[in-house]
Short mmCIF file of C-alpha atoms in Angstrom, two decimals:
data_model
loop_
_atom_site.label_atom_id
_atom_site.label_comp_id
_atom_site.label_asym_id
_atom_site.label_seq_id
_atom_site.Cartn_x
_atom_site.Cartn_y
_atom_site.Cartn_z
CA UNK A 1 219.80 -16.37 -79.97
CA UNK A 2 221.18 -19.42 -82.43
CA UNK A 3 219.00 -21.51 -84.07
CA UNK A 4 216.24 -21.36 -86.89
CA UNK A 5 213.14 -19.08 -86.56
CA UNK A 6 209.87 -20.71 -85.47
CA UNK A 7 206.60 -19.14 -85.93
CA UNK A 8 205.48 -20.38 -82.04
CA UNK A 9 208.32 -17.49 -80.11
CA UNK A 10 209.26 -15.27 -83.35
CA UNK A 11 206.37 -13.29 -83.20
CA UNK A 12 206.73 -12.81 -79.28
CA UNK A 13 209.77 -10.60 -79.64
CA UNK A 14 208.14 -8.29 -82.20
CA UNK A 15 207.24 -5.79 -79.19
CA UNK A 16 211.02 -6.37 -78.19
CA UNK A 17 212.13 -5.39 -81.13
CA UNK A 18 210.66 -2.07 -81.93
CA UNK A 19 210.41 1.21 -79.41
CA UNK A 20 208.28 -0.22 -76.73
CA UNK A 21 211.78 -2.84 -75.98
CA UNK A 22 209.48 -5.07 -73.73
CA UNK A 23 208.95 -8.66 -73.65
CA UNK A 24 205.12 -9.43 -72.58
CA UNK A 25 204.74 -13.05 -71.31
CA UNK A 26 201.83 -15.42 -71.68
CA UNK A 27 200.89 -15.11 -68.09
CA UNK A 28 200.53 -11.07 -68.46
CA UNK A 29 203.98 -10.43 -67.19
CA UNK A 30 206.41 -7.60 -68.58
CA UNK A 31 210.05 -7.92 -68.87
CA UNK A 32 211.71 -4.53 -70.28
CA UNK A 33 214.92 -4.34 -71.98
CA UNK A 34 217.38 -1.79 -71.08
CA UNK A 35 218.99 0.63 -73.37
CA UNK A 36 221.93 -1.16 -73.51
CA UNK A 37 220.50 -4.50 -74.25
CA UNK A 38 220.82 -6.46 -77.87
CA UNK A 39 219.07 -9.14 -79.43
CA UNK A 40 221.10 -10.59 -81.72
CA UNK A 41 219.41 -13.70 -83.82
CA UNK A 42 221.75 -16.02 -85.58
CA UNK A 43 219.59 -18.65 -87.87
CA UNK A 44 220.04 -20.33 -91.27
CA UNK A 45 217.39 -18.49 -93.19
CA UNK A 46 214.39 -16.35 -92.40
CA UNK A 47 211.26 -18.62 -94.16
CA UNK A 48 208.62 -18.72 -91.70
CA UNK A 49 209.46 -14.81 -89.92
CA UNK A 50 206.84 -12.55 -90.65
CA UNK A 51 207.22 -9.15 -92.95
CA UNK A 52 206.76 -7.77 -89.05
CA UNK A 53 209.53 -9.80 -87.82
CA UNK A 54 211.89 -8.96 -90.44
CA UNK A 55 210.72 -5.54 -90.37
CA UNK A 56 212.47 -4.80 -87.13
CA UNK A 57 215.50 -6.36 -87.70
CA UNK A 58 219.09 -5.36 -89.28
CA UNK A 59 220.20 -8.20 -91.71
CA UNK A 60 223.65 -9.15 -92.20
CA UNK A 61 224.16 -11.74 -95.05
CA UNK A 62 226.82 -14.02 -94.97
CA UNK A 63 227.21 -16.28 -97.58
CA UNK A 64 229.21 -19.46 -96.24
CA UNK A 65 231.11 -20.24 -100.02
CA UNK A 66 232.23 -16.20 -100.08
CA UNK A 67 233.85 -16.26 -96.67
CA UNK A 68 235.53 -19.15 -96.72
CA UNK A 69 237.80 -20.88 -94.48
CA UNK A 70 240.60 -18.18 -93.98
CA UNK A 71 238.64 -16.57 -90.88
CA UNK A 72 238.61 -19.71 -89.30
CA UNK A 73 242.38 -20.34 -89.96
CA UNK A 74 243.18 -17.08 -88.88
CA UNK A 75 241.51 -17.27 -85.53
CA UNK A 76 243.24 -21.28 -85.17
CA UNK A 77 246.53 -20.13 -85.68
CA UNK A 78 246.03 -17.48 -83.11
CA UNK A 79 244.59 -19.51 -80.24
CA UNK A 80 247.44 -22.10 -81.53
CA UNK A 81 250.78 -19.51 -81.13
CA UNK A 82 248.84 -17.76 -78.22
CA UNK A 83 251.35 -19.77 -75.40
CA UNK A 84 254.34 -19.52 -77.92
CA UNK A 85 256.26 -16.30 -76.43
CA UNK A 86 258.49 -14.55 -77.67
CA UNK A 87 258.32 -16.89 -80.94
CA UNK A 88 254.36 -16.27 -81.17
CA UNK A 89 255.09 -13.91 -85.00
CA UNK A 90 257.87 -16.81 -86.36
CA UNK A 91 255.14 -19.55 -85.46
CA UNK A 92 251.98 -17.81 -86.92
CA UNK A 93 253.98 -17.22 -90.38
CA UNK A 94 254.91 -21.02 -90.33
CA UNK A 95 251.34 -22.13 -89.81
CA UNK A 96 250.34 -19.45 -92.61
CA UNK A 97 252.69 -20.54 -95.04
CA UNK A 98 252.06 -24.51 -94.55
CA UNK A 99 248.34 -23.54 -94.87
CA UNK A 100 249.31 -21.48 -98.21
CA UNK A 101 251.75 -24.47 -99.20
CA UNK A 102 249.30 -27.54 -98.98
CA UNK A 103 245.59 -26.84 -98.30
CA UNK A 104 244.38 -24.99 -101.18
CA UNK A 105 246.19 -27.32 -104.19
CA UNK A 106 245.23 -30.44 -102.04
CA UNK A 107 241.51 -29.16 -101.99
CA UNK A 108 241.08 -28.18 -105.09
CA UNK A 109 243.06 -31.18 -106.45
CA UNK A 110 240.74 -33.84 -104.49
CA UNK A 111 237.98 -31.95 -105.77
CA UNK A 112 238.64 -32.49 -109.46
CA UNK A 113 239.99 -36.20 -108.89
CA UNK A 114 239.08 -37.74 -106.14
CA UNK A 115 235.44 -39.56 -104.67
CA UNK A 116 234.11 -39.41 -101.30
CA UNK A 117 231.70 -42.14 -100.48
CA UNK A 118 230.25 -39.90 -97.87
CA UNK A 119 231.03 -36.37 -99.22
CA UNK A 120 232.39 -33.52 -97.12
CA UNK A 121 233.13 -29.48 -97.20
CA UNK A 122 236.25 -27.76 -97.43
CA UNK A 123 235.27 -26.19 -94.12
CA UNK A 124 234.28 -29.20 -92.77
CA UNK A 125 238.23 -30.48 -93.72
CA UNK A 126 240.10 -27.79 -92.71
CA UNK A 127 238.29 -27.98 -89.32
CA UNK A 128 239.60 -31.39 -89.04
CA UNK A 129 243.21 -30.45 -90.11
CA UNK A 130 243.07 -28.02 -87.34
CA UNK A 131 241.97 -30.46 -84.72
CA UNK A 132 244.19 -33.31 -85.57
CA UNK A 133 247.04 -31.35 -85.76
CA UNK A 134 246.00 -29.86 -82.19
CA UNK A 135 246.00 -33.44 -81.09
CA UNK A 136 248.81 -35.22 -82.93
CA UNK A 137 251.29 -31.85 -83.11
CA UNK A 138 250.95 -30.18 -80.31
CA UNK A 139 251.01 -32.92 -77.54
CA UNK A 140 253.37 -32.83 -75.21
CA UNK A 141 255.40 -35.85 -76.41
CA UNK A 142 254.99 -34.79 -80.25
CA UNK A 143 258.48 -32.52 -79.10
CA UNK A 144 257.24 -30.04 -81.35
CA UNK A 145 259.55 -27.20 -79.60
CA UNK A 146 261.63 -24.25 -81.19
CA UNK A 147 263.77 -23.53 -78.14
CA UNK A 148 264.78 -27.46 -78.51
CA UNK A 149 264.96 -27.94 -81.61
CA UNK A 150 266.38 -24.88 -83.07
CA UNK A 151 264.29 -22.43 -86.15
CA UNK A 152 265.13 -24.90 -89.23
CA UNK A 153 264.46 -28.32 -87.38
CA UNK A 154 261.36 -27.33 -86.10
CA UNK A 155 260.13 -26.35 -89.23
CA UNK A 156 260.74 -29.20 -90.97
CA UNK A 157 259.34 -31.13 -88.02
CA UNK A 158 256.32 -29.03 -88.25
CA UNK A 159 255.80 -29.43 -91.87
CA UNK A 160 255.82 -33.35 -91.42
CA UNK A 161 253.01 -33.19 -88.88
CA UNK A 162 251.21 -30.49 -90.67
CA UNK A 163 251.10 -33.15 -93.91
CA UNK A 164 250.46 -35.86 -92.18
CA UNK A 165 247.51 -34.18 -90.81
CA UNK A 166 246.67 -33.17 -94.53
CA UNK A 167 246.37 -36.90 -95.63
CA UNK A 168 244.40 -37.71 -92.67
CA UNK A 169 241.44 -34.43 -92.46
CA UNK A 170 241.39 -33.73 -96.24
CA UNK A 171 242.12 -36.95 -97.84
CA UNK A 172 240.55 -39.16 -95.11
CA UNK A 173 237.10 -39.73 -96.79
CA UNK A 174 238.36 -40.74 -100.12
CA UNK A 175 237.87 -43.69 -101.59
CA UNK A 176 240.84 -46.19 -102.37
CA UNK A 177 241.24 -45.23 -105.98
CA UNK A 178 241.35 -41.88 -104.91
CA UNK A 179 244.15 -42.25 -102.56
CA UNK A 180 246.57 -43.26 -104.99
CA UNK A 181 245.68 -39.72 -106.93
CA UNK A 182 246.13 -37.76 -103.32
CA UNK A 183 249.32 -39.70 -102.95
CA UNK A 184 250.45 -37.97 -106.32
CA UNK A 185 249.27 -34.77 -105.11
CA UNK A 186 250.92 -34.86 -102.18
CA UNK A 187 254.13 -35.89 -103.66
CA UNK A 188 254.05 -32.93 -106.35
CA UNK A 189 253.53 -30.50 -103.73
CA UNK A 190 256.73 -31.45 -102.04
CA UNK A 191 258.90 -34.92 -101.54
CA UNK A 192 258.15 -34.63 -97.71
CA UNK A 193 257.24 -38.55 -97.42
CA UNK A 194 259.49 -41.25 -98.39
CA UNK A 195 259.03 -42.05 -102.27
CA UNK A 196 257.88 -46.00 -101.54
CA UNK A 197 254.39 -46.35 -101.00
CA UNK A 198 251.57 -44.25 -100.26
CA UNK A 199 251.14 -41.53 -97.69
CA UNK A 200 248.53 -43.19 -96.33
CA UNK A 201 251.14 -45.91 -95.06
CA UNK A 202 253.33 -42.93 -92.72
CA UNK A 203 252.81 -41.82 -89.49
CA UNK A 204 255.17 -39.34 -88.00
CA UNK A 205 257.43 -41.18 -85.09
CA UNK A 206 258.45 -37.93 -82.08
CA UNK A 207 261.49 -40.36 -81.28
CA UNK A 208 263.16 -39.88 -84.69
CA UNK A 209 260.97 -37.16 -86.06
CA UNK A 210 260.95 -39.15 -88.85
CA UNK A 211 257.95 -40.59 -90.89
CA UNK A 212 257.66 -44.81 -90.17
CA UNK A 213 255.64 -47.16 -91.83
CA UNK A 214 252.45 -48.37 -89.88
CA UNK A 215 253.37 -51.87 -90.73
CA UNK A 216 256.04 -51.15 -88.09
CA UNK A 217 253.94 -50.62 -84.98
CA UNK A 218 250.93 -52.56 -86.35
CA UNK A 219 250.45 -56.18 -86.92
CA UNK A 220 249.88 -57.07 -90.81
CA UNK A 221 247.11 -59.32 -89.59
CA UNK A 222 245.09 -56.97 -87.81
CA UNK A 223 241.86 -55.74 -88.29
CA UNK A 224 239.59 -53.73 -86.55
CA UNK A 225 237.44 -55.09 -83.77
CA UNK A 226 233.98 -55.35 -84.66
#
């Protein structure tokens, strides 16, 4: 069961939950619970359960800034290298290393020097590094292909994306000061981008597998429409 404990059905599965395992309804009705049945309650905190509600249940803690966002990566770059064959191992190291490379200096970096108008988590951020790169990377006409491309190309091709996705999850609520510091950032990790400009102007182009300038596929005039 997900979702935060209220007093009105928490106290209804306190017979559930200790040795008589059956669930009595309002209208007088009895609904036992096999011996190989579970509740299992995932909720935010426990503030309105009862000492007899928390009484019958085991508690496991898990504190959200101890855990981290590893688990999360882990389980991406598996469900990412799942179709990948024979290459699955060389293509789960790549993803670990970028991640080992880039997220934690450009995290901790935008955290010391950088302002977000509308503030976000490093989970939230590394959610959306996972997802844009799932979008931009690994669409079919990205060409993001070892067999293709051969181990060192594809590498560096990956990298680019993997960046580029960087500037755009991480460093895609920061204010406009603050993307001239994750330009520097960026830059001091590695001289992936061009040196003219910001990052923020790049996009990676599959034709060339190079990074272009947005004022190349984008009028200077336009704006966005309201």
């Amino acid at each position: 069961l997900d979702g935060p404990v209220d007093t009105l059905w928490i106290e209804s599965m306190n017979t559930v939950m200790d040795d008589n395992r059956t669930l009595t309804l309002i209208n007088g009705d009895r609904i036992s619970m096999s011996s190989s049945m579970r509740l299992v309650f995932e909720v935010r905190d426990l503030a309105v359960a009862s000492p007899a509600t928390v009484s019958r249940a085991g508690m496991i803690y898990l504190d959200g800034a101890d855990l981290g966002y590893m688990p999360f990566v882990r389980s991406w770059v598996q469900r990412a290298t799942a179709g990948s064959g024979a290459s699955q191992a060389a293509d789960s190291e790549l993803l670990h290393a970028l991640f080992d490379k880039w997220v934690p200096t450009v995290l901790e970096y935008k955290r010391l020097n950088c302002t977000e108008p509308v503030p976000t988590t490093q989970f939230n951020t590394v959610i959306s590094l996972c997802r844009l790169f799932d979008a931009c990377a690994r669409r079919p006409d990205a060409g993001l292909d070892r067999g293709s491309l051969g181990d060192d190309a594809f590498a560096s091709y990956c990298e680019k994306w993997f960046v580029f996705c960087v500037v755009w999850s991480i460093g895609g609520a920061v204010d406009e000061a603050s993307r001239r510091h994750m330009t520097d950032c960026i830059r001091e990790v590695d001289s992936v981008f061009p040196p003219v400009g910001s990052v923020y102007d790049y996009f990676v182009d599959p034709a060339t597998r190079e990074f272009k300038l947005w004022s190349e596929v984008v009028d200077a005039g336009w704006t966005p429409p309201p």
